[in-house]
Amino acid sequence: MVEKGVDIAPASGKLGILLVGLGAVSTTFVAGVEAIRKGTAKPIGSLTQMGTIRLGKRTENRCPKIKDFVPLADLDDIVFGAWDIFADSAYEAALHAGVLEKSLVEDLREQLESLKPMAAVFEQNYVKRLNGTNIKQGKSKMEFAEQLIADIAKFKEEKGCERLVIVWAASTEIFLEQSAVHQTLEAFEKGLYDDDPAIAPSMIYAYAAIKSKVPFANGAPNLSCDIPALTKLAEENGVPICGKDFKTGQTLMKTIIAPGLKSRMLGLEGWYSTNILGNRDGEVLDDPENFKTKEESKLSVLEHILQPEVYPELYKDFAHVVRINYYPPRGDNKEGWDSIDIFGWLGYKMQIKIDFLCRDSILAAPLCLDLALFLDLAQRAKMKGIQEWLSFYFKAPQTAPELYPEHDIFIQLMKLKNTLRHLQGEDLITHLGLEYYD
Ligand SMILES: NC(=O)c1ccc[n+]([C@@H]2O[C@H](COP(=O)([O-])OP(=O)(O)OC[C@H]3O[C@@H](n4cnc5c(N)ncnc54)[C@H](O)[C@@H]3O)[C@@H](O)[C@H]2O)c1
């Protein structure tokens, strides 16, 4: 065992989790935490709550729960806040989202009704299909940032929080590429004063978070904190950040299956993915400009896992198509189909079909919890800037600019757990294991 790990400040006092967007994912997350605290539900799908971590050699039988191994905030110490363009409380929003059974929502009515969203920074140009009324008024994007910074400070003070974390679970914005205004803090701040259209609301929230020294996770595919101006500011301010786009349904399956095909050197001719989805997220993504942001995030995964440049005979020019169709009858219960055309020995063709009847927000809610708890841990461990070890949770993980993202879920998990071992001064696990046969 290594002598000593990293000094981590204790998780004392309350942790405020501020959610941007109080829609299907956020309300399912908040209601879930409330139900778990009441003892009426279990935190299924959450690595921080249910996962274990092997320590030392296989013969040592040391395998604590992750939450007993690293000092994470306790669920009882979490306080929620939110911003949304609709003034509905979490109770009304949860009923509208229709993810959870009405009886469960009623059971938690008091807690959910007490969560009322603050007015949002919003411009319809970035989310075409939405139109709300709970929106801040201001003269410039810098003024909006200042209002958010004031909201953050007020929430912390009023709720008596020791620490905060912000998670973006708001709608996907239109596709934007990095441009000059995103490159340096000076250019970005000038852009805030000048109302530069390349600065989307999600970037204003990320800026406000990082300025306030609050860790920020981006659960949607929009750039948000994934721009040099903000990654640099995060490093300077000692703020851990991560994103983008929660890895939940179809992409989760893709990053489970593709590494397996590659490990057996099976070739891929094409992967066709389509979804039907009927919630508000589906409605927003029905607009081509918003869908483009999601499409880019979903498409990048296979290229990076399969490495066609390294294995041209197996993966050069495979076809990859991703579609999402807005289909109201399904609500949040997305159905994702994959038709995968593979080939094996001597080029003989085979097919795999997947029909994943998933529940989008049920898959995303535990990710919000884990990200909030791990980002808080990271800040107490003085980790700052991009937290690549949290790639496990994202479709388009944010990395240092010179690195390609690691999409293979098994490598991502190993990296996450080795980061925790490193923090606590335990040996990293390489799975070499020759010593068992010496
Ligand atoms: N559920 C999943 O499995 C999953 C997976 C990956 C990514 N996501 C992303 O997570 C986000 C949330 O998904 P959802 O199903 O909860 O969507 P949702 O439409 O139910 O909720 C989003 C909420 O964000 C609010 N909003 C929009 N712009 C805002 C702004 N500028 N400030 C504050 N609030 C704003 C909307 O009013 C809405 O209430 C989406 O971007 C979605 O693409 C979800």
Coordinates of C-alpha atoms and ligand atoms in Angstrom, one line a residue:
M1 CA 0.0 0.0 0.0
V2 CA 1.2 3.6 -0.8
E3 CA 2.0 5.5 2.4
K4 CA -0.5 8.3 2.1
G5 CA -3.2 9.5 -0.3
V6 CA -4.4 13.0 -1.0
D7 CA -5.6 15.3 1.8
I8 CA -9.3 15.6 1.4
A9 CA -11.3 18.1 3.4
P10 CA -14.2 16.4 5.3
A11 CA -17.7 16.4 3.9
S12 CA -19.0 18.4 6.8
G13 CA -22.2 20.5 6.7
K14 CA -24.8 20.8 4.0
L15 CA -24.1 20.3 0.3
G16 CA -26.4 22.4 -2.0
I17 CA -27.1 20.9 -5.4
L18 CA -28.3 23.5 -7.8
L19 CA -30.0 22.1 -10.9
V20 CA -30.3 24.1 -14.1
G21 CA -33.6 22.9 -15.5
L22 CA -36.3 21.4 -13.3
G23 CA -37.7 19.0 -15.9
A24 CA -38.0 15.2 -16.2
V25 CA -34.4 14.3 -15.2
S26 CA -34.1 16.8 -12.3
T27 CA -37.5 16.0 -10.7
T28 CA -36.8 12.3 -11.0
F29 CA -33.5 12.9 -9.3
V30 CA -34.8 15.1 -6.5
A31 CA -37.8 12.8 -5.8
G32 CA -35.6 9.8 -5.8
V33 CA -33.2 11.3 -3.2
E34 CA -36.2 12.3 -1.1
A35 CA -37.7 8.8 -1.3
I36 CA -34.3 7.2 -0.5
R37 CA -34.0 9.5 2.5
K38 CA -37.4 8.4 3.7
G39 CA -36.3 4.8 3.3
T40 CA -39.0 4.0 0.8
A41 CA -36.7 3.4 -2.2
K42 CA -33.2 2.2 -3.0
P43 CA -30.5 4.2 -5.0
I44 CA -30.4 1.7 -7.9
G45 CA -28.1 2.8 -10.7
S46 CA -25.9 4.9 -8.4
L47 CA -22.3 3.9 -8.2
T48 CA -21.6 6.1 -5.3
Q49 CA -24.4 4.5 -3.2
M50 CA -24.3 0.9 -4.3
G51 CA -20.9 0.3 -5.9
T52 CA -18.0 -1.3 -4.3
I53 CA -14.2 -1.0 -4.9
R54 CA -11.7 -3.8 -4.7
L55 CA -8.6 -2.8 -2.8
G56 CA -5.2 -4.6 -2.8
K57 CA -4.7 -8.2 -4.0
R58 CA -7.6 -10.6 -4.8
T59 CA -6.5 -12.7 -1.8
E60 CA -7.1 -9.8 0.6
N61 CA -10.9 -9.7 0.3
R62 CA -11.0 -6.0 0.8
C63 CA -14.0 -4.7 -1.1
P64 CA -15.7 -1.8 0.7
K65 CA -18.6 0.2 -0.7
I66 CA -17.3 3.3 -2.5
K67 CA -19.3 5.6 -0.1
D68 CA -17.5 4.0 2.8
F69 CA -14.1 4.2 1.1
V70 CA -14.0 7.9 0.1
P71 CA -15.6 10.8 2.1
L72 CA -18.7 11.6 0.2
A73 CA -21.5 13.9 1.3
D74 CA -24.3 12.1 3.0
L75 CA -27.7 12.1 1.3
D76 CA -29.2 13.6 4.4
D77 CA -26.9 16.6 4.0
I78 CA -28.1 17.5 0.5
V79 CA -30.2 20.6 -0.1
F80 CA -31.7 21.3 -3.6
G81 CA -32.2 24.4 -5.6
A82 CA -33.0 25.0 -9.2
W83 CA -33.6 27.4 -12.1
D84 CA -36.3 26.9 -14.8
I85 CA -38.1 29.0 -17.4
F86 CA -41.4 27.6 -16.0
A87 CA -42.3 28.6 -12.4
D88 CA -43.8 25.2 -11.6
S89 CA -42.6 23.7 -8.3
A90 CA -40.8 20.3 -8.4
Y91 CA -44.1 18.7 -7.5
E92 CA -45.9 20.2 -10.5
A93 CA -43.0 19.6 -12.8
A94 CA -42.7 16.0 -11.7
L95 CA -46.4 15.4 -12.4
H96 CA -46.0 17.1 -15.8
A97 CA -43.0 15.0 -16.6
G98 CA -45.0 11.9 -15.9
V99 CA -42.0 9.7 -15.2
L100 CA -42.9 8.7 -11.6
E101 CA -46.1 7.2 -10.5
K102 CA -48.6 9.7 -9.2
S103 CA -48.8 8.0 -5.8
L104 CA -45.0 8.4 -5.3
V105 CA -45.1 12.1 -6.3
E106 CA -48.0 12.6 -3.8
D107 CA -46.1 10.8 -1.1
L108 CA -43.3 13.4 -1.5
R109 CA -45.6 16.4 -2.2
E110 CA -44.4 18.5 0.7
Q111 CA -40.7 18.2 -0.1
L112 CA -41.3 18.6 -3.8
E113 CA -43.6 21.6 -3.4
S114 CA -40.9 23.4 -1.4
L115 CA -38.5 23.3 -4.4
K116 CA -39.5 26.3 -6.5
P117 CA -37.2 27.3 -9.4
M118 CA -35.4 30.7 -9.6
A119 CA -35.9 32.7 -12.7
A120 CA -33.8 31.4 -15.6
V121 CA -31.4 32.9 -18.1
F122 CA -33.0 31.9 -21.3
E123 CA -33.2 33.0 -25.0
Q124 CA -35.6 31.2 -27.3
N125 CA -33.1 31.4 -30.1
Y126 CA -31.1 28.6 -28.4
V127 CA -34.0 26.3 -27.6
K128 CA -36.6 26.9 -30.4
R129 CA -39.4 24.8 -29.1
L130 CA -39.7 26.3 -25.6
N131 CA -41.3 29.5 -24.4
G132 CA -41.5 30.2 -20.7
T133 CA -42.2 33.1 -18.4
N134 CA -39.9 32.6 -15.4
I135 CA -37.1 34.4 -17.1
K136 CA -34.6 37.0 -15.9
Q137 CA -34.6 40.5 -17.4
G138 CA -31.3 42.3 -18.0
K139 CA -29.4 44.5 -20.3
S140 CA -26.5 42.2 -21.3
K141 CA -25.3 38.7 -20.9
M142 CA -22.8 40.0 -18.3
E143 CA -25.7 41.3 -16.3
F144 CA -27.4 37.8 -16.5
A145 CA -24.1 36.3 -15.3
E146 CA -24.1 38.7 -12.3
Q147 CA -27.7 37.8 -11.5
L148 CA -26.8 34.1 -11.4
I149 CA -23.8 34.8 -9.3
A150 CA -26.1 36.6 -6.8
D151 CA -28.6 33.7 -6.9
I152 CA -25.8 31.3 -6.1
A153 CA -24.5 33.3 -3.1
K154 CA -28.1 33.9 -1.8
F155 CA -29.0 30.2 -2.0
K156 CA -25.8 29.2 -0.2
E157 CA -26.4 31.8 2.6
E158 CA -30.1 31.1 3.0
K159 CA -29.9 27.4 3.1
G160 CA -26.7 27.4 5.2
C161 CA -24.7 25.3 2.8
E162 CA -21.0 24.6 3.3
R163 CA -20.5 23.8 -0.3
L164 CA -22.4 23.8 -3.6
V165 CA -22.4 21.9 -6.9
I166 CA -24.3 22.9 -10.1
V167 CA -25.6 20.3 -12.6
W168 CA -27.0 21.4 -16.0
A169 CA -30.1 19.3 -16.7
A170 CA -31.8 21.8 -18.9
S171 CA -32.8 21.5 -22.5
T172 CA -30.3 20.9 -25.2
E173 CA -29.3 24.1 -27.0
I174 CA -28.8 24.6 -30.7
F175 CA -25.5 23.4 -32.2
L176 CA -22.6 25.9 -31.7
E177 CA -19.0 25.5 -32.6
Q178 CA -16.1 27.0 -30.7
S179 CA -15.1 30.4 -32.0
A180 CA -12.8 33.3 -31.1
V181 CA -15.0 34.5 -28.3
H182 CA -14.6 31.2 -26.5
Q183 CA -10.8 31.1 -26.5
T184 CA -9.8 33.4 -23.7
L185 CA -11.4 34.8 -20.6
E186 CA -10.9 38.3 -21.9
A187 CA -12.6 37.6 -25.2
F188 CA -15.4 35.7 -23.4
E189 CA -16.1 38.5 -20.8
K190 CA -16.1 41.1 -23.6
G191 CA -18.6 38.8 -25.4
L192 CA -20.8 38.8 -22.3
Y193 CA -20.8 42.6 -22.3
D194 CA -21.4 42.7 -26.1
D195 CA -24.2 40.1 -26.1
D196 CA -22.2 37.9 -28.5
P197 CA -24.6 35.4 -30.0
A198 CA -21.9 32.6 -29.8
I199 CA -22.4 32.8 -26.0
A200 CA -25.4 30.5 -25.1
P201 CA -27.2 30.6 -21.8
S202 CA -25.5 27.3 -20.7
M203 CA -22.2 29.1 -21.0
I204 CA -23.5 31.9 -18.8
Y205 CA -24.5 29.4 -16.1
A206 CA -21.1 27.7 -16.3
Y207 CA -19.3 31.0 -16.1
A208 CA -21.4 32.0 -13.0
A209 CA -20.7 28.7 -11.4
I210 CA -16.9 28.8 -12.0
K211 CA -16.7 32.5 -11.0
S212 CA -18.5 31.4 -7.7
K213 CA -16.0 28.6 -7.3
V214 CA -18.8 26.0 -7.6
P215 CA -18.1 22.7 -9.5
F216 CA -20.2 22.3 -12.6
A217 CA -21.4 19.2 -14.5
N218 CA -23.0 19.5 -17.9
G219 CA -25.6 16.8 -18.6
A220 CA -26.5 18.0 -22.1
P221 CA -24.5 18.0 -25.3
N222 CA -24.2 21.8 -25.7
L223 CA -20.7 23.2 -25.2
S224 CA -21.3 25.0 -22.0
C225 CA -18.1 24.7 -19.9
D226 CA -16.3 22.9 -22.8
I227 CA -14.5 26.0 -24.1
P228 CA -10.9 27.1 -23.4
A229 CA -12.0 30.3 -21.7
L230 CA -13.9 28.4 -19.0
T231 CA -11.7 25.4 -18.6
K232 CA -8.8 27.8 -17.9
L233 CA -10.9 29.8 -15.5
A234 CA -11.9 26.6 -13.7
E235 CA -8.2 25.7 -13.3
E236 CA -7.4 29.1 -12.0
N237 CA -10.3 29.1 -9.5
G238 CA -9.8 25.6 -8.3
V239 CA -13.1 24.4 -9.7
P240 CA -13.7 20.8 -11.0
I241 CA -15.8 20.7 -14.1
C242 CA -17.1 17.9 -16.4
G243 CA -19.5 17.0 -19.2
K244 CA -21.0 16.5 -21.7
D245 CA -24.3 14.7 -22.2
F246 CA -25.4 12.0 -19.7
K247 CA -24.6 8.5 -21.1
T248 CA -27.9 6.7 -20.5
G249 CA -29.9 4.7 -23.0
Q250 CA -28.7 3.9 -26.5
T251 CA -25.2 5.3 -26.2
L252 CA -24.7 3.4 -22.9
M253 CA -25.5 0.2 -24.8
K254 CA -23.2 1.2 -27.6
T255 CA -20.3 1.8 -25.3
I256 CA -20.9 -1.6 -23.7
I257 CA -21.2 -3.6 -26.9
A258 CA -18.7 -1.9 -29.2
P259 CA -15.7 -2.6 -26.9
G260 CA -16.7 -6.3 -26.8
L261 CA -16.9 -6.6 -30.6
K262 CA -13.5 -4.9 -30.9
S263 CA -11.9 -7.1 -28.2
R264 CA -12.8 -10.1 -30.4
M265 CA -11.7 -8.5 -33.6
L266 CA -15.2 -8.7 -35.1
G267 CA -15.8 -6.2 -38.0
L268 CA -18.5 -3.6 -38.3
E269 CA -20.3 -2.7 -41.6
G270 CA -22.9 -0.5 -40.1
W271 CA -24.8 0.6 -37.0
Y272 CA -28.2 2.0 -37.4
S273 CA -29.8 3.6 -34.3
T274 CA -33.2 5.1 -33.9
N275 CA -35.3 6.2 -31.0
I276 CA -38.9 7.2 -30.3
L277 CA -39.3 9.6 -27.4
G278 CA -42.3 11.6 -26.3
N279 CA -41.2 13.9 -23.4
R280 CA -40.3 17.5 -23.5
D281 CA -36.7 16.6 -24.3
G282 CA -38.0 14.7 -27.4
E283 CA -40.0 17.8 -28.4
V284 CA -36.9 20.1 -28.1
L285 CA -34.8 17.6 -30.0
D286 CA -37.4 17.5 -32.8
D287 CA -36.0 20.8 -34.0
P288 CA -33.2 20.2 -36.4
E289 CA -30.8 22.8 -34.9
N290 CA -31.2 21.3 -31.4
F291 CA -31.0 17.7 -32.7
K292 CA -27.7 18.5 -34.5
T293 CA -26.1 19.1 -31.1
K294 CA -27.3 15.7 -29.8
E295 CA -26.4 13.9 -33.1
E296 CA -22.8 15.1 -32.9
S297 CA -22.5 13.9 -29.4
K298 CA -24.0 10.5 -30.2
L299 CA -22.0 9.9 -33.4
S300 CA -18.6 10.4 -32.0
V301 CA -18.7 7.3 -29.7
L302 CA -18.1 4.5 -32.2
E303 CA -15.2 6.1 -34.1
H304 CA -13.2 6.5 -31.0
I305 CA -13.9 3.0 -29.6
L306 CA -13.3 1.2 -32.8
Q307 CA -10.3 3.1 -34.1
P308 CA -10.8 2.6 -37.9
E309 CA -7.4 4.1 -38.5
V310 CA -5.8 1.4 -36.5
Y311 CA -8.0 -1.5 -37.8
P312 CA -9.0 -0.5 -41.4
E313 CA -10.0 -4.0 -42.4
L314 CA -12.5 -4.2 -39.6
Y315 CA -13.8 -0.7 -39.2
K316 CA -13.0 1.6 -42.2
D317 CA -16.1 3.3 -43.5
F318 CA -18.7 1.7 -41.4
A319 CA -22.1 3.4 -41.7
H320 CA -23.4 5.0 -38.5
V321 CA -26.8 6.6 -38.5
V322 CA -28.6 8.0 -35.4
R323 CA -32.2 9.2 -35.4
I324 CA -34.5 10.5 -32.7
N325 CA -38.2 10.8 -33.5
Y326 CA -40.6 12.8 -31.3
Y327 CA -43.6 10.5 -30.6
P328 CA -45.8 11.8 -27.8
P329 CA -47.6 8.6 -26.7
R330 CA -44.3 7.2 -25.3
G331 CA -43.6 10.1 -22.9
D332 CA -40.3 9.5 -21.1
N333 CA -40.4 5.8 -21.9
K334 CA -38.0 5.9 -24.8
E335 CA -37.6 2.9 -27.2
G336 CA -34.3 2.6 -28.8
W337 CA -33.6 0.2 -31.6
D338 CA -30.2 -0.7 -32.9
S339 CA -29.6 -2.8 -36.0
I340 CA -25.9 -3.7 -36.1
D341 CA -24.3 -5.3 -39.2
I342 CA -21.1 -7.1 -38.2
F343 CA -18.8 -9.6 -39.9
G344 CA -16.6 -12.4 -38.7
W345 CA -14.2 -15.1 -39.8
L346 CA -13.7 -15.0 -43.6
G347 CA -15.9 -12.0 -43.8
Y348 CA -19.2 -13.8 -43.1
K349 CA -21.9 -11.4 -42.2
M350 CA -24.0 -11.4 -39.0
Q351 CA -26.5 -9.1 -37.4
I352 CA -27.4 -8.0 -33.9
K353 CA -30.7 -6.4 -33.0
I354 CA -31.3 -4.5 -29.8
D355 CA -34.7 -3.1 -28.7
F356 CA -34.1 -1.2 -25.5
L357 CA -37.4 -0.2 -23.8
C358 CA -35.8 2.2 -21.4
R359 CA -36.9 5.0 -19.1
D360 CA -34.8 8.0 -19.9
S361 CA -35.0 9.9 -16.6
I362 CA -34.8 6.7 -14.5
L363 CA -31.4 6.1 -16.1
A364 CA -30.2 9.7 -15.8
A365 CA -31.3 10.5 -12.2
P366 CA -28.6 8.4 -10.5
L367 CA -26.0 10.0 -12.7
C368 CA -26.9 13.4 -11.4
L369 CA -26.4 12.1 -7.9
D370 CA -23.0 10.5 -8.6
L371 CA -21.8 13.5 -10.5
A372 CA -22.7 15.9 -7.7
L373 CA -21.1 13.8 -5.0
F374 CA -18.0 13.1 -7.0
L375 CA -17.5 16.7 -8.1
D376 CA -17.9 17.8 -4.4
L377 CA -15.3 15.1 -3.4
A378 CA -13.0 16.4 -6.2
Q379 CA -13.1 19.9 -5.0
R380 CA -12.4 18.9 -1.4
A381 CA -9.5 16.9 -2.7
K382 CA -8.3 20.1 -4.5
M383 CA -8.8 18.7 -8.0
K384 CA -9.5 21.4 -10.5
G385 CA -10.3 21.9 -14.2
I386 CA -11.6 19.0 -16.4
Q387 CA -12.3 15.8 -14.4
E388 CA -11.6 13.2 -17.1
W389 CA -12.2 10.4 -14.6
L390 CA -15.9 11.2 -14.7
S391 CA -16.0 10.4 -18.4
F392 CA -17.9 7.2 -17.3
Y393 CA -21.0 9.3 -17.1
F394 CA -20.9 11.1 -20.4
K395 CA -21.6 10.5 -24.1
A396 CA -19.1 13.1 -25.2
P397 CA -16.6 13.3 -22.3
Q398 CA -14.7 16.6 -21.9
T399 CA -11.0 16.1 -22.1
A400 CA -7.8 18.2 -22.4
P401 CA -7.7 19.6 -26.0
E402 CA -4.8 17.4 -27.1
L403 CA -6.5 14.2 -26.0
Y404 CA -9.2 12.1 -27.7
P405 CA -12.0 11.1 -25.3
E406 CA -12.1 7.6 -23.9
H407 CA -15.5 6.2 -24.6
D408 CA -15.0 2.5 -23.7
I409 CA -17.2 2.2 -20.5
F410 CA -14.9 -0.5 -19.0
I411 CA -11.8 1.7 -19.4
Q412 CA -13.8 4.6 -18.0
L413 CA -14.8 2.6 -14.9
M414 CA -11.3 1.4 -14.3
K415 CA -10.1 5.0 -14.6
L416 CA -12.7 6.2 -12.1
K417 CA -11.9 3.5 -9.6
N418 CA -8.2 4.0 -9.9
T419 CA -8.7 7.7 -9.3
L420 CA -10.5 6.9 -6.0
R421 CA -7.7 4.4 -5.1
H422 CA -5.1 7.1 -5.9
L423 CA -7.0 9.7 -3.7
Q424 CA -6.9 7.3 -0.7
G425 CA -3.3 6.1 -1.2
E426 CA -4.2 2.5 -2.2
D427 CA -2.3 0.6 -4.9
L428 CA -3.8 1.1 -8.4
I429 CA -5.2 -2.1 -9.9
T430 CA -3.6 -3.1 -13.2
H431 CA -5.1 -6.7 -13.4
L432 CA -1.6 -8.0 -14.2
G433 CA -1.8 -10.6 -11.3
L434 CA 1.4 -12.4 -12.1
E435 CA 2.2 -12.5 -8.4
Y436 CA -0.5 -15.1 -7.8
Y437 CA 1.5 -17.6 -9.8
D438 CA 5.0 -16.9 -8.6
Ligands
LIG1 N1 -32.8 11.6 -19.7 C1 -31.7 11.2 -20.3 O1 -31.5 10.0 -20.4 C2 -30.7 12.2 -20.8 C3 -29.5 11.7 -21.3 C4 -28.6 12.6 -21.8 C5 -28.9 13.9 -21.8 N2 -30.0 14.4 -21.3 C6 -30.3 15.8 -21.4 O2 -30.6 16.3 -20.1 C7 -31.4 17.4 -20.3 C8 -32.7 17.3 -19.5 O3 -33.5 16.3 -19.9 P1 -35.0 16.2 -19.5 O4 -35.6 15.0 -20.0 O5 -35.1 16.5 -18.0 O6 -35.7 17.4 -20.3 P2 -36.9 18.3 -19.8 O7 -37.3 19.0 -21.1 O8 -37.9 17.5 -19.1 O9 -36.3 19.4 -18.8 C9 -35.5 20.4 -19.2 C10 -35.9 21.6 -18.4 O10 -34.9 22.6 -18.7 C11 -35.7 23.9 -18.7 N3 -34.8 24.8 -19.3 C12 -34.5 25.0 -20.7 N4 -33.7 26.0 -20.8 C13 -33.3 26.5 -19.6 C14 -32.5 27.5 -19.2 N5 -31.8 28.2 -20.0 N6 -32.4 27.7 -17.8 C15 -33.2 27.0 -17.0 N7 -34.0 26.0 -17.3 C16 -34.1 25.7 -18.7 C17 -37.0 23.5 -19.4 O11 -37.9 24.5 -19.1 C18 -37.3 22.2 -18.8 O12 -38.1 22.2 -17.7 C19 -31.7 17.6 -21.8 O13 -30.8 18.5 -22.4 C20 -31.4 16.2 -22.3 O14 -31.0 16.2 -23.7 C21 -31.0 13.5 -20.8

